[in-house]
PDB file of C-alpha atoms in Angstrom:
ATOM      1  CA  MET H   1      -0.157  -0.378  -0.194  1.00 64.00           C
ATOM      2  CA  LYS H   2       1.285   3.240  -0.959  1.00 74.00           C
ATOM      3  CA  ARG H   3       0.063   4.459   2.629  1.00 81.00           C
ATOM      4  CA  PHE H   4       3.076   2.342   3.867  1.00 79.00           C
ATOM      5  CA  LYS H   5       6.015   3.185   2.191  1.00 79.00           C
ATOM      6  CA  GLN H   6       9.202   4.254   4.569  1.00 78.00           C
ATOM      7  CA  SER H   7      10.549   7.553   3.967  1.00 76.00           C
ATOM      8  CA  LYS H   8      14.511   8.408   4.747  1.00 72.00           C
ATOM      9  CA  GLY H   9      12.695  11.585   6.140  1.00 70.00           C
ATOM     10  CA  PHE H  10      10.599  13.073   9.038  1.00 69.00           C
ATOM     11  CA  SER H  11       7.714  14.797   9.252  1.00 67.00           C
ATOM     12  CA  ALA H  12       8.492  17.901  12.048  1.00 64.00           C
ATOM     13  CA  GLY H  13       7.220  16.875  15.001  1.00 74.00           C
ATOM     14  CA  PHE H  14       9.073  13.187  15.142  1.00 81.00           C
ATOM     15  CA  ASN H  15      12.299  12.634  16.856  1.00 83.00           C
ATOM     16  CA  PRO H  16      14.956  10.627  15.460  1.00 83.00           C
ATOM     17  CA  GLN H  17      15.975   9.641  18.886  1.00 87.00           C
ATOM     18  CA  GLN H  18      13.169   8.986  19.971  1.00 88.00           C
ATOM     19  CA  LEU H  19      12.430   6.899  16.968  1.00 86.00           C
ATOM     20  CA  SER H  20      15.817   5.016  17.342  1.00 85.00           C
ATOM     21  CA  ALA H  21      15.125   4.760  21.026  1.00 86.00           C
ATOM     22  CA  CYS H  22      11.884   2.458  20.257  1.00 88.00           C
ATOM     23  CA  ARG H  23      12.731   0.662  17.824  1.00 86.00           C
ATOM     24  CA  GLN H  24      15.422  -0.742  20.162  1.00 85.00           C
ATOM     25  CA  LEU H  25      12.635  -1.181  23.219  1.00 85.00           C
ATOM     26  CA  LEU H  26      10.612  -3.551  20.595  1.00 86.00           C
ATOM     27  CA  ALA H  27      14.031  -5.165  19.045  1.00 83.00           C
ATOM     28  CA  ASP H  28      13.895  -7.016  22.633  1.00 79.00           C
ATOM     29  CA  LEU H  29      10.276  -8.370  22.361  1.00 80.00           C
ATOM     30  CA  PRO H  30      10.415 -11.884  21.878  1.00 77.00           C
ATOM     31  CA  CYS H  31       7.674 -11.656  18.756  1.00 77.00           C
ATOM     32  CA  PRO H  32       8.572  -9.732  15.838  1.00 73.00           C
ATOM     33  CA  ALA H  33       7.106  -5.668  16.225  1.00 79.00           C
ATOM     34  CA  GLN H  34       8.677  -3.739  13.821  1.00 83.00           C
ATOM     35  CA  LEU H  35       8.526  -0.253  13.734  1.00 88.00           C
ATOM     36  CA  HIS H  36       8.390   2.489  10.649  1.00 87.00           C
ATOM     37  CA  TRP H  37       7.736   5.698  10.287  1.00 86.00           C
ATOM     38  CA  ASN H  38       7.265   8.363   6.825  1.00 84.00           C
ATOM     39  CA  GLU H  39       6.707  11.997   6.373  1.00 80.00           C
ATOM     40  CA  ARG H  40       2.735  11.390   7.937  1.00 83.00           C
ATOM     41  CA  GLU H  41       2.991   9.237  10.709  1.00 88.00           C
ATOM     42  CA  VAL H  42       4.477   6.496  12.294  1.00 90.00           C
ATOM     43  CA  PHE H  43       3.134   3.005  11.876  1.00 91.00           C
ATOM     44  CA  ALA H  44       4.174  -0.861  12.596  1.00 90.00           C
ATOM     45  CA  CYS H  45       3.660  -4.390  11.040  1.00 87.00           C
ATOM     46  CA  PHE H  46       2.848  -7.024  12.984  1.00 86.00           C
ATOM     47  CA  ASP H  47       1.947 -10.950  12.136  1.00 82.00           C
ATOM     48  CA  GLY H  48       1.061  -9.700   8.220  1.00 81.00           C
ATOM     49  CA  TRP H  49      -1.262  -6.741   9.270  1.00 84.00           C
ATOM     50  CA  TRP H  50       0.196  -2.599   9.389  1.00 88.00           C
ATOM     51  CA  LEU H  51      -0.991  -0.536  12.471  1.00 90.00           C
ATOM     52  CA  THR H  52      -1.920   2.991  12.316  1.00 91.00           C
ATOM     53  CA  SER H  53      -3.101   5.546  15.107  1.00 92.00           C
ATOM     54  CA  GLU H  54      -6.023   7.766  15.104  1.00 92.00           C
ATOM     55  CA  PHE H  55      -6.838  10.283  17.586  1.00 94.00           C
ATOM     56  CA  PHE H  56      -9.890  12.143  18.114  1.00 93.00           C
ATOM     57  CA  PRO H  57      -9.901  15.470  20.616  1.00 95.00           C
ATOM     58  CA  VAL H  58     -12.008  15.644  23.614  1.00 96.00           C
ATOM     59  CA  ALA H  59     -13.284  19.125  24.685  1.00 95.00           C
ATOM     60  CA  SER H  60     -14.647  21.290  27.577  1.00 93.00           C
ATOM     61  CA  PHE H  61     -16.868  24.234  27.685  1.00 84.00           C
ATOM     62  CA  CYS H  62     -15.638  27.372  28.787  1.00 72.00           C
ATOM     63  CA  ASP H  63     -18.908  29.147  28.716  1.00 69.00           C
ATOM     64  CA  THR H  64     -20.160  28.454  25.029  1.00 74.00           C
ATOM     65  CA  ALA H  65     -17.443  27.544  23.129  1.00 80.00           C
ATOM     66  CA  PRO H  66     -15.555  23.853  23.447  1.00 86.00           C
ATOM     67  CA  GLN H  67     -12.065  23.708  24.343  1.00 91.00           C
ATOM     68  CA  ARG H  68      -9.512  20.620  23.584  1.00 93.00           C
ATOM     69  CA  ALA H  69      -8.863  18.943  27.031  1.00 94.00           C
ATOM     70  CA  HIS H  70      -7.152  15.899  25.502  1.00 96.00           C
ATOM     71  CA  TYR H  71      -7.101  13.156  23.161  1.00 96.00           C
ATOM     72  CA  ALA H  72      -8.287  10.080  23.020  1.00 96.00           C
ATOM     73  CA  ALA H  73      -6.492   7.204  20.563  1.00 94.00           C
ATOM     74  CA  ARG H  74      -7.868   4.788  18.031  1.00 90.00           C
ATOM     75  CA  LEU H  75      -5.597   1.764  17.016  1.00 89.00           C
ATOM     76  CA  ARG H  76      -6.619   1.160  13.222  1.00 88.00           C
ATOM     77  CA  ILE H  77      -5.776  -1.976  11.516  1.00 86.00           C
ATOM     78  CA  HIS H  78      -4.985  -2.864   7.750  1.00 86.00           C
ATOM     79  CA  GLY H  79      -4.238  -5.784   5.352  1.00 78.00           C
ATOM     80  CA  ARG H  80      -1.862  -5.832   2.930  1.00 72.00           C
ATOM     81  CA  PHE H  81      -4.288  -5.237   0.121  1.00 66.00           C
ATOM     82  CA  GLY H  82      -5.762  -2.606   1.781  1.00 64.00           C
ATOM     83  CA  GLN H  83      -8.833  -3.701   3.916  1.00 66.00           C
ATOM     84  CA  ASN H  84      -9.698  -2.474   7.321  1.00 69.00           C
ATOM     85  CA  LEU H  85     -10.730  -4.806   9.895  1.00 64.00           C
ATOM     86  CA  PRO H  86     -12.349  -2.933  13.337  1.00 58.00           C
ATOM     87  CA  ALA H  87     -10.246  -1.812  15.848  1.00 55.00           C
ATOM     88  CA  ASP H  88     -11.589  -4.257  18.730  1.00 57.00           C
ATOM     89  CA  TRP H  89      -8.486  -6.411  19.344  1.00 55.00           C
ATOM     90  CA  LEU H  90     -10.276  -9.891  17.619  1.00 55.00           C
ATOM     91  CA  PHE H  91      -7.477  -9.982  15.391  1.00 59.00           C
ATOM     92  CA  ALA H  92      -5.423 -11.243  17.803  1.00 62.00           C
ATOM     93  CA  LEU H  93      -7.882 -13.671  20.127  1.00 62.00           C
ATOM     94  CA  ASN H  94      -6.114 -16.395  19.730  1.00 68.00           C
ATOM     95  CA  TYR H  95      -2.641 -15.262  19.964  1.00 75.00           C
ATOM     96  CA  GLY H  96      -0.301 -16.856  22.867  1.00 79.00           C
ATOM     97  CA  GLU H  97       0.254 -15.165  26.010  1.00 79.00           C
ATOM     98  CA  SER H  98       4.154 -13.266  24.708  1.00 82.00           C
ATOM     99  CA  LYS H  99       2.670 -12.304  21.018  1.00 84.00           C
ATOM    100  CA  THR H 100      -0.040 -10.860  22.705  1.00 83.00           C
ATOM    101  CA  VAL H 101       1.949  -9.080  25.240  1.00 85.00           C
ATOM    102  CA  SER H 102       4.515  -7.937  22.881  1.00 87.00           C
ATOM    103  CA  LEU H 103       1.359  -6.481  20.586  1.00 87.00           C
ATOM    104  CA  LEU H 104       0.177  -4.761  23.471  1.00 88.00           C
ATOM    105  CA  LYS H 105       3.679  -3.135  24.393  1.00 90.00           C
ATOM    106  CA  LEU H 106       4.136  -2.027  20.406  1.00 91.00           C
ATOM    107  CA  ILE H 107       0.587  -0.307  20.008  1.00 91.00           C
ATOM    108  CA  ARG H 108       1.196   1.680  23.352  1.00 93.00           C
ATOM    109  CA  VAL H 109       5.117   3.033  22.085  1.00 94.00           C
ATOM    110  CA  LEU H 110       3.006   3.455  18.550  1.00 94.00           C
ATOM    111  CA  HIS H 111       0.050   5.757  20.275  1.00 95.00           C
ATOM    112  CA  LEU H 112       2.810   7.354  21.929  1.00 95.00           C
ATOM    113  CA  LEU H 113       5.236   8.354  19.401  1.00 93.00           C
ATOM    114  CA  ASN H 114       2.088   9.775  17.150  1.00 93.00           C
ATOM    115  CA  HIS H 115       0.645  12.042  19.749  1.00 94.00           C
ATOM    116  CA  LEU H 116       4.285  13.393  20.027  1.00 92.00           C
ATOM    117  CA  GLY H 117       4.447  13.994  16.631  1.00 90.00           C
ATOM    118  CA  ARG H 118       1.208  15.006  15.846  1.00 89.00           C
ATOM    119  CA  ASN H 119      -0.895  15.905  18.376  1.00 90.00           C
ATOM    120  CA  ASP H 120      -0.460  19.408  21.120  1.00 86.00           C
ATOM    121  CA  VAL H 121       1.815  17.329  23.812  1.00 87.00           C
ATOM    122  CA  ALA H 122       0.495  20.046  26.163  1.00 90.00           C
ATOM    123  CA  LEU H 123      -2.310  17.970  26.266  1.00 94.00           C
ATOM    124  CA  PRO H 124      -2.979  14.894  27.527  1.00 96.00           C
ATOM    125  CA  LEU H 125      -3.516  11.642  25.639  1.00 97.00           C
ATOM    126  CA  ARG H 126      -6.307   9.005  26.671  1.00 97.00           C
ATOM    127  CA  ILE H 127      -5.394   5.001  25.700  1.00 94.00           C
ATOM    128  CA  ASP H 128      -8.383   2.782  26.374  1.00 90.00           C
ATOM    129  CA  LEU H 129      -8.103  -0.609  27.511  1.00 82.00           C
ATOM    130  CA  ASP H 130     -10.793  -2.904  25.665  1.00 71.00           C
ATOM    131  CA  PRO H 131     -11.427  -6.018  28.461  1.00 60.00           C
ATOM    132  CA  ARG H 132     -11.154  -9.106  26.222  1.00 61.00           C
ATOM    133  CA  ILE H 133      -7.444  -8.745  25.832  1.00 64.00           C
ATOM    134  CA  CYS H 134      -6.193  -6.341  28.814  1.00 60.00           C
ATOM    135  CA  HIS H 135      -7.565  -7.224  31.764  1.00 61.00           C
ATOM    136  CA  ALA H 136      -5.389 -10.504  31.086  1.00 64.00           C
ATOM    137  CA  PHE H 137      -2.092  -8.900  30.244  1.00 76.00           C
ATOM    138  CA  SER H 138      -2.156  -4.948  30.857  1.00 76.00           C
ATOM    139  CA  ASP H 139      -0.752  -5.505  34.338  1.00 79.00           C
ATOM    140  CA  ARG H 140       2.392  -7.248  32.570  1.00 83.00           C
ATOM    141  CA  ILE H 141       3.113  -3.534  30.645  1.00 86.00           C
ATOM    142  CA  ILE H 142       2.523  -1.020  32.773  1.00 89.00           C
ATOM    143  CA  ASP H 143       6.404  -0.854  34.402  1.00 90.00           C
ATOM    144  CA  PHE H 144       7.112  -0.989  30.995  1.00 90.00           C
ATOM    145  CA  THR H 145       4.808   2.122  29.793  1.00 92.00           C
ATOM    146  CA  THR H 146       6.582   3.647  32.818  1.00 93.00           C
ATOM    147  CA  ALA H 147      10.155   3.309  31.285  1.00 91.00           C
ATOM    148  CA  LEU H 148       8.632   4.458  27.668  1.00 93.00           C
ATOM    149  CA  LEU H 149       7.133   7.788  29.132  1.00 94.00           C
ATOM    150  CA  ALA H 150      10.569   8.515  30.854  1.00 92.00           C
ATOM    151  CA  GLN H 151      12.477   7.344  27.503  1.00 90.00           C
ATOM    152  CA  LEU H 152      10.321   9.809  25.811  1.00 92.00           C
ATOM    153  CA  GLY H 153      10.361  12.779  28.079  1.00 91.00           C
ATOM    154  CA  LEU H 154       6.521  12.776  28.856  1.00 93.00           C
ATOM    155  CA  ALA H 155       5.507  13.280  33.130  1.00 94.00           C
ATOM    156  CA  SER H 156       2.751  10.151  33.987  1.00 94.00           C
ATOM    157  CA  ARG H 157       0.311  12.630  33.968  1.00 94.00           C
ATOM    158  CA  GLN H 158       0.304  13.200  30.249  1.00 96.00           C
ATOM    159  CA  VAL H 159      -1.103   9.757  29.675  1.00 96.00           C
ATOM    160  CA  MET H 160      -4.922   9.087  31.268  1.00 96.00           C
ATOM    161  CA  PHE H 161      -6.798   5.657  30.776  1.00 94.00           C
ATOM    162  CA  LEU H 162     -10.078   4.681  30.146  1.00 94.00           C
ATOM    163  CA  LEU H 163     -10.960   1.184  31.493  1.00 90.00           C
ATOM    164  CA  PHE H 164     -13.605  -1.092  29.815  1.00 87.00           C
ATOM    165  CA  ILE H 165     -14.918  -3.292  32.396  1.00 83.00           C
ATOM    166  CA  ASN H 166     -17.399  -5.778  33.043  1.00 78.00           C
ATOM    167  CA  GLN H 167     -18.846  -7.753  36.045  1.00 78.00           C
ATOM    168  CA  PRO H 168     -16.477 -10.753  35.607  1.00 78.00           C
ATOM    169  CA  THR H 169     -13.828  -8.436  35.325  1.00 79.00           C
ATOM    170  CA  VAL H 170     -14.446  -6.308  38.619  1.00 84.00           C
ATOM    171  CA  GLU H 171     -11.365  -8.041  40.659  1.00 84.00           C
ATOM    172  CA  LEU H 172      -8.741  -7.487  37.667  1.00 83.00           C
ATOM    173  CA  GLY H 173     -10.202  -4.075  37.035  1.00 85.00           C
ATOM    174  CA  VAL H 174      -9.424  -2.474  40.946  1.00 88.00           C
ATOM    175  CA  ALA H 175      -5.961  -3.828  40.425  1.00 87.00           C
ATOM    176  CA  LEU H 176      -4.997  -2.615  37.222  1.00 88.00           C
ATOM    177  CA  VAL H 177      -6.548   0.944  38.321  1.00 90.00           C
ATOM    178  CA  ARG H 178      -3.930   0.555  41.617  1.00 92.00           C
ATOM    179  CA  ARG H 179      -1.802  -0.049  39.628  1.00 91.00           C
ATOM    180  CA  TYR H 180      -1.958   2.813  37.191  1.00 92.00           C
ATOM    181  CA  ARG H 181      -2.452   5.450  40.122  1.00 94.00           C
ATOM    182  CA  GLU H 182       0.580   4.216  41.647  1.00 93.00           C
ATOM    183  CA  GLN H 183       2.292   5.256  38.380  1.00 93.00           C
ATOM    184  CA  GLY H 184       0.539   8.348  38.786  1.00 94.00           C
ATOM    185  CA  HIS H 185      -2.362   8.172  35.675  1.00 95.00           C
ATOM    186  CA  LEU H 186      -5.683   9.274  35.889  1.00 95.00           C
ATOM    187  CA  VAL H 187      -8.167   6.452  34.974  1.00 94.00           C
ATOM    188  CA  GLY H 188     -11.578   6.294  33.667  1.00 94.00           C
ATOM    189  CA  LEU H 189     -14.428   3.356  33.638  1.00 93.00           C
ATOM    190  CA  GLY H 190     -15.776   4.005  29.791  1.00 92.00           C
ATOM    191  CA  GLY H 191     -19.337   1.912  28.763  1.00 89.00           C
ATOM    192  CA  PHE H 192     -21.229   3.313  31.663  1.00 91.00           C
ATOM    193  CA  GLY H 193     -25.036   2.466  30.813  1.00 84.00           C
ATOM    194  CA  ASP H 194     -23.935  -1.279  29.242  1.00 80.00           C
ATOM    195  CA  SER H 195     -24.296  -3.492  32.517  1.00 76.00           C
ATOM    196  CA  GLY H 196     -27.017  -3.545  35.171  1.00 76.00           C
ATOM    197  CA  HIS H 197     -23.911  -3.752  37.887  1.00 81.00           C
ATOM    198  CA  ASP H 198     -22.554  -0.315  36.788  1.00 84.00           C
ATOM    199  CA  LEU H 199     -23.351   1.784  40.105  1.00 88.00           C
ATOM    200  CA  SER H 200     -21.505  -1.586  41.701  1.00 87.00           C
ATOM    201  CA  ARG H 201     -18.513  -1.160  39.511  1.00 86.00           C
ATOM    202  CA  LEU H 202     -18.418   2.701  40.139  1.00 90.00           C
ATOM    203  CA  TRP H 203     -18.305   2.082  43.801  1.00 89.00           C
ATOM    204  CA  ARG H 204     -15.776  -0.573  43.537  1.00 89.00           C
ATOM    205  CA  LEU H 205     -13.184   1.333  41.742  1.00 89.00           C
ATOM    206  CA  GLU H 206     -13.795   4.651  42.263  1.00 91.00           C
ATOM    207  CA  PRO H 207     -12.540   6.376  39.094  1.00 93.00           C
ATOM    208  CA  ASP H 208     -11.230   9.602  38.264  1.00 94.00           C
ATOM    209  CA  PHE H 209     -13.542   9.878  35.758  1.00 95.00           C
ATOM    210  CA  VAL H 210     -17.038   8.069  34.198  1.00 95.00           C
ATOM    211  CA  CYS H 211     -17.774   7.894  29.782  1.00 95.00           C
ATOM    212  CA  LEU H 212     -21.198   7.372  29.042  1.00 94.00           C
ATOM    213  CA  SER H 213     -22.069   4.326  26.762  1.00 91.00           C
ATOM    214  CA  PRO H 214     -22.285   5.895  23.510  1.00 91.00           C
ATOM    215  CA  ARG H 215     -25.391   3.366  23.402  1.00 90.00           C
ATOM    216  CA  PHE H 216     -27.343   4.591  25.816  1.00 89.00           C
ATOM    217  CA  MET H 217     -26.602   7.759  24.718  1.00 90.00           C
ATOM    218  CA  ARG H 218     -28.660   7.362  21.779  1.00 90.00           C
ATOM    219  CA  ARG H 219     -31.107   5.409  23.455  1.00 90.00           C
ATOM    220  CA  ALA H 220     -32.046   8.501  25.700  1.00 90.00           C
ATOM    221  CA  VAL H 221     -32.286  10.258  22.313  1.00 89.00           C
ATOM    222  CA  MET H 222     -34.936   8.006  21.383  1.00 91.00           C
ATOM    223  CA  TYR H 223     -37.148   6.973  24.257  1.00 92.00           C
ATOM    224  CA  PRO H 224     -37.704  10.480  26.768  1.00 92.00           C
ATOM    225  CA  GLN H 225     -37.996   7.258  29.626  1.00 92.00           C
ATOM    226  CA  VAL H 226     -34.412   6.363  29.474  1.00 90.00           C
ATOM    227  CA  ARG H 227     -33.235  10.374  28.864  1.00 92.00           C
ATOM    228  CA  ASP H 228     -35.425  10.689  31.739  1.00 93.00           C
ATOM    229  CA  GLN H 229     -33.277   8.353  34.085  1.00 89.00           C
ATOM    230  CA  LEU H 230     -30.374   9.792  32.772  1.00 90.00           C
ATOM    231  CA  LEU H 231     -30.955  13.254  33.668  1.00 93.00           C
ATOM    232  CA  ALA H 232     -31.467  12.282  36.657  1.00 93.00           C
ATOM    233  CA  LEU H 233     -28.826   9.629  37.468  1.00 91.00           C
ATOM    234  CA  MET H 234     -25.816  11.545  36.033  1.00 93.00           C
ATOM    235  CA  PRO H 235     -26.147  14.924  37.952  1.00 94.00           C
ATOM    236  CA  GLN H 236     -26.025  12.648  40.757  1.00 93.00           C
ATOM    237  CA  LEU H 237     -22.805  11.335  40.171  1.00 91.00           C
ATOM    238  CA  VAL H 238     -21.227  14.272  38.739  1.00 93.00           C
ATOM    239  CA  GLN H 239     -22.540  16.018  42.010  1.00 93.00           C
ATOM    240  CA  GLN H 240     -20.504  12.919  44.028  1.00 91.00           C
ATOM    241  CA  GLY H 241     -17.426  13.738  42.188  1.00 91.00           C
ATOM    242  CA  PHE H 242     -17.374  11.633  39.350  1.00 92.00           C
ATOM    243  CA  ALA H 243     -16.022  13.350  36.010  1.00 94.00           C
ATOM    244  CA  LEU H 244     -18.647  12.551  32.805  1.00 96.00           C
ATOM    245  CA  GLY H 245     -17.606  11.888  29.473  1.00 96.00           C
ATOM    246  CA  VAL H 246     -19.814  11.961  26.694  1.00 96.00           C
ATOM    247  CA  GLU H 247     -18.977  11.063  22.966  1.00 95.00           C
ATOM    248  CA  GLU H 248     -20.368  10.252  19.987  1.00 94.00           C
ATOM    249  CA  ILE H 249     -22.220  13.437  20.203  1.00 95.00           C
ATOM    250  CA  VAL H 250     -23.558  13.854  16.251  1.00 93.00           C
ATOM    251  CA  CYS H 251     -26.420  16.774  17.026  1.00 92.00           C
ATOM    252  CA  ASP H 252     -26.870  19.476  18.896  1.00 92.00           C
ATOM    253  CA  ASN H 253     -30.221  17.868  20.737  1.00 92.00           C
ATOM    254  CA  MET H 254     -27.393  15.140  22.167  1.00 93.00           C
ATOM    255  CA  LEU H 255     -25.433  17.835  22.986  1.00 93.00           C
ATOM    256  CA  ALA H 256     -27.707  19.682  24.713  1.00 92.00           C
ATOM    257  CA  MET H 257     -28.830  16.913  26.818  1.00 94.00           C
ATOM    258  CA  ALA H 258     -24.757  15.873  27.532  1.00 94.00           C
ATOM    259  CA  GLN H 259     -25.056  19.619  29.247  1.00 93.00           C
ATOM    260  CA  GLN H 260     -28.196  19.139  31.008  1.00 94.00           C
ATOM    261  CA  MET H 261     -26.222  16.235  32.691  1.00 94.00           C
ATOM    262  CA  GLN H 262     -23.412  18.366  33.926  1.00 94.00           C
ATOM    263  CA  ALA H 263     -20.800  16.541  31.427  1.00 95.00           C
ATOM    264  CA  ARG H 264     -16.983  17.570  31.617  1.00 95.00           C
ATOM    265  CA  TYR H 265     -16.253  15.983  28.579  1.00 96.00           C
ATOM    266  CA  TYR H 266     -17.497  16.008  25.390  1.00 96.00           C
ATOM    267  CA  ALA H 267     -16.236  13.730  21.932  1.00 96.00           C
ATOM    268  CA  GLY H 268     -18.134  13.682  18.513  1.00 94.00           C
ATOM    269  CA  GLN H 269     -18.295  14.555  14.772  1.00 93.00           C
ATOM    270  CA  LEU H 270     -20.470  17.567  16.124  1.00 93.00           C
ATOM    271  CA  VAL H 271     -18.096  18.251  18.719  1.00 92.00           C
ATOM    272  CA  SER H 272     -14.561  18.263  16.425  1.00 92.00           C
ATOM    273  CA  GLN H 273     -16.030  20.534  13.973  1.00 91.00           C
ATOM    274  CA  ARG H 274     -16.918  22.956  16.188  1.00 88.00           C
ATOM    275  CA  LEU H 275     -13.321  22.797  17.179  1.00 87.00           C
ATOM    276  CA  ALA H 276     -11.795  23.057  13.826  1.00 67.00           C
ATOM    277  CA  PRO H 277     -11.675  26.546  13.561  1.00 61.00           C
ATOM    278  CA  ALA H 278      -9.376  26.624  16.301  1.00 51.00           C
TER     279      ALA H 278
END
């Protein structure tokens, strides 16, 4: 693919010393994980797939104007012939332990390097952890992440994590939250509203912020009863100290509802469009 043609040059935001250092880190992995770059981005090759980073801005509102609060990273997976896969880790479910850990380390390097090269690094980066893979192996790469941040000159507070924890993985999630907090990271709970156990998970984990499930938000737009439940519950959680995030906002009705819920963080197509002039 033309997109993945490596270049000898670097775009203005990428540091050759950092790229070389990360290549050396990855060279010590038990499974091959190749890092490449061109003038546009850093990308990786793993097990025949091309991996890239995509970012979307998360905003907070100052009066009526949105201001960037942080960026959220998304993995994109591409086949050799241009096909795209959903970045939901399903392609990795059959990997053995050493290969999965190598993949997670590679993706962590990929996101952080692209954040440094392409974003305003004065703003934090949010990395999302999928429970199907990450709860089994994420504790194996916390120390690696700390060493990587030191290598790249980033402080712990510049990287935050959003965990998607279901009821069977609560105990693992509690341990993961504790470890990340020990390293100085903010930790959030994603997918709130997808389960009947949401409140119990919230009290167990005590996250710094909560992201509402986009599916729950879409149901609230369609069904007044769901909307009334949201508008009754979420402001109470905010008053108890949980910062609320609402994502996939695509219309003014969703935006108005998020503001009624006293959300702190906003993301989605509509928000990105309003941020564009800045």
